[in-house]
Amino acid sequence: MEHIIEIEHLTKSFGDVKAVKDLSFHVRKGELFAFLGVNGAGKSTTISILSGQLEKDGGNVKIAGEDIEHSLAHITRKLGVVFQNSVLDQPLSVKDNLQSRAALYGITGEAFEKRLAELAKLLDFEDLLSRTVGKLSGGQRRRIDIARALLHRPEILILDEPTTGLDPQTRRLLWEVVSSLRKSEGMTVFLTTHYMEEAADADYVVILDAGEIVAEGTPLELKNAYTGDFITFYGLNDEQIASLGTPYEKIRDAVRVPVRDTAAATAMILTRPELFADYEITKGKMDDVFLAVTGKTLTGEKSL
């Protein structure tokens, strides 16, 4: 599978602060690529360089085989970007916002009306077209942000924290739309997110910390490398918990015990069957991977 984004030895500093340090990674065409890190890790700086908003200090960046130093104008037409903060003009209506954006890509007249109708149906905002953007809810505005990024049928959709603060219904709609476009148009999606269940669905994950890659791989590879399994016990009293003789974490009405792998869980069941009246065994999650790799949660808190 061909690489649609190629980054080699990328660097960027702001004064004495090295935001991106010798970053190298590839994104394959058509994949969902997750780019993870706490605030200040270098994610937004990298996205700003990819989208032509920032100049890099060093390294090479190619998008669809073209170098951004020589073909930026052509490359940006292949990108759709949904920024963390909405870039819509609040005093204008939804339709006026999208019409002015579409005109930059030469999409006017009947072609615009047709594309607008497609996106309004896809993202469920047909009844919002005449509404002033400033009067929309956060979820409604996010749908228009995504429509704005999709107007020109980009090959690559960059989503920078696209679902932060959204209600579950809107989050589900946005991911249904993204999944549909990946299948129907082969679109590549470059995602940053604080929601680890979204990263768990990615084809490939890169984790940044302080401007450097600290781990990368498929979600399964990362889980196997950085976490084990977990046994969750229900209904144990304090004496039974203490008798486990192993580190544990209390969660709500249960106790979660980390084990190396499923074989270790099986050995514990055979040794202490009386404790296994009500339990479940689960694989580690991407939250556990992130914490193991960076020592932080995605909100930036350090592990004690």
GROMACS .gro file of N, CA and C in nm, residues 5 18 49 99 101 113 128 217 244 254 298:
model
   33
    5ILE      N    1   0.131   1.017   0.303
    5ILE     CA    2   0.204   1.118   0.379
    5ILE      C    3   0.338   1.057   0.421
   18LYS      N    4   1.164   2.328   2.165
   18LYS     CA    5   1.165   2.237   2.049
   18LYS      C    6   1.032   2.162   2.046
   49ILE      N    7   0.210   2.231   1.002
   49ILE     CA    8   0.311   2.218   0.896
   49ILE      C    9   0.252   2.143   0.777
   99GLN      N   10  -2.063   2.842   0.092
   99GLN     CA   11  -2.054   2.894  -0.045
   99GLN      C   12  -1.926   2.973  -0.067
  101ARG      N   13  -1.647   2.935   0.098
  101ARG     CA   14  -1.535   2.840   0.102
  101ARG      C   15  -1.527   2.762  -0.030
  113GLU      N   16  -2.447   2.390  -0.547
  113GLU     CA   17  -2.578   2.351  -0.494
  113GLU      C   18  -2.588   2.199  -0.480
  128LEU      N   19  -3.062   2.358   0.866
  128LEU     CA   20  -2.979   2.463   0.928
  128LEU      C   21  -2.920   2.561   0.826
  217GLY      N   22   0.263   0.174   1.618
  217GLY     CA   23   0.224   0.040   1.574
  217GLY      C   24   0.074   0.032   1.560
  244LEU      N   25  -0.509  -1.196   4.746
  244LEU     CA   26  -0.460  -1.211   4.609
  244LEU      C   27  -0.308  -1.199   4.603
  254ALA      N   28  -1.576  -0.298   4.192
  254ALA     CA   29  -1.495  -0.412   4.149
  254ALA      C   30  -1.348  -0.387   4.180
  298LEU      N   31  -0.416   1.099   2.899
  298LEU     CA   32  -0.428   1.192   2.785
  298LEU      C   33  -0.469   1.332   2.827
   0.00000   0.00000   0.00000
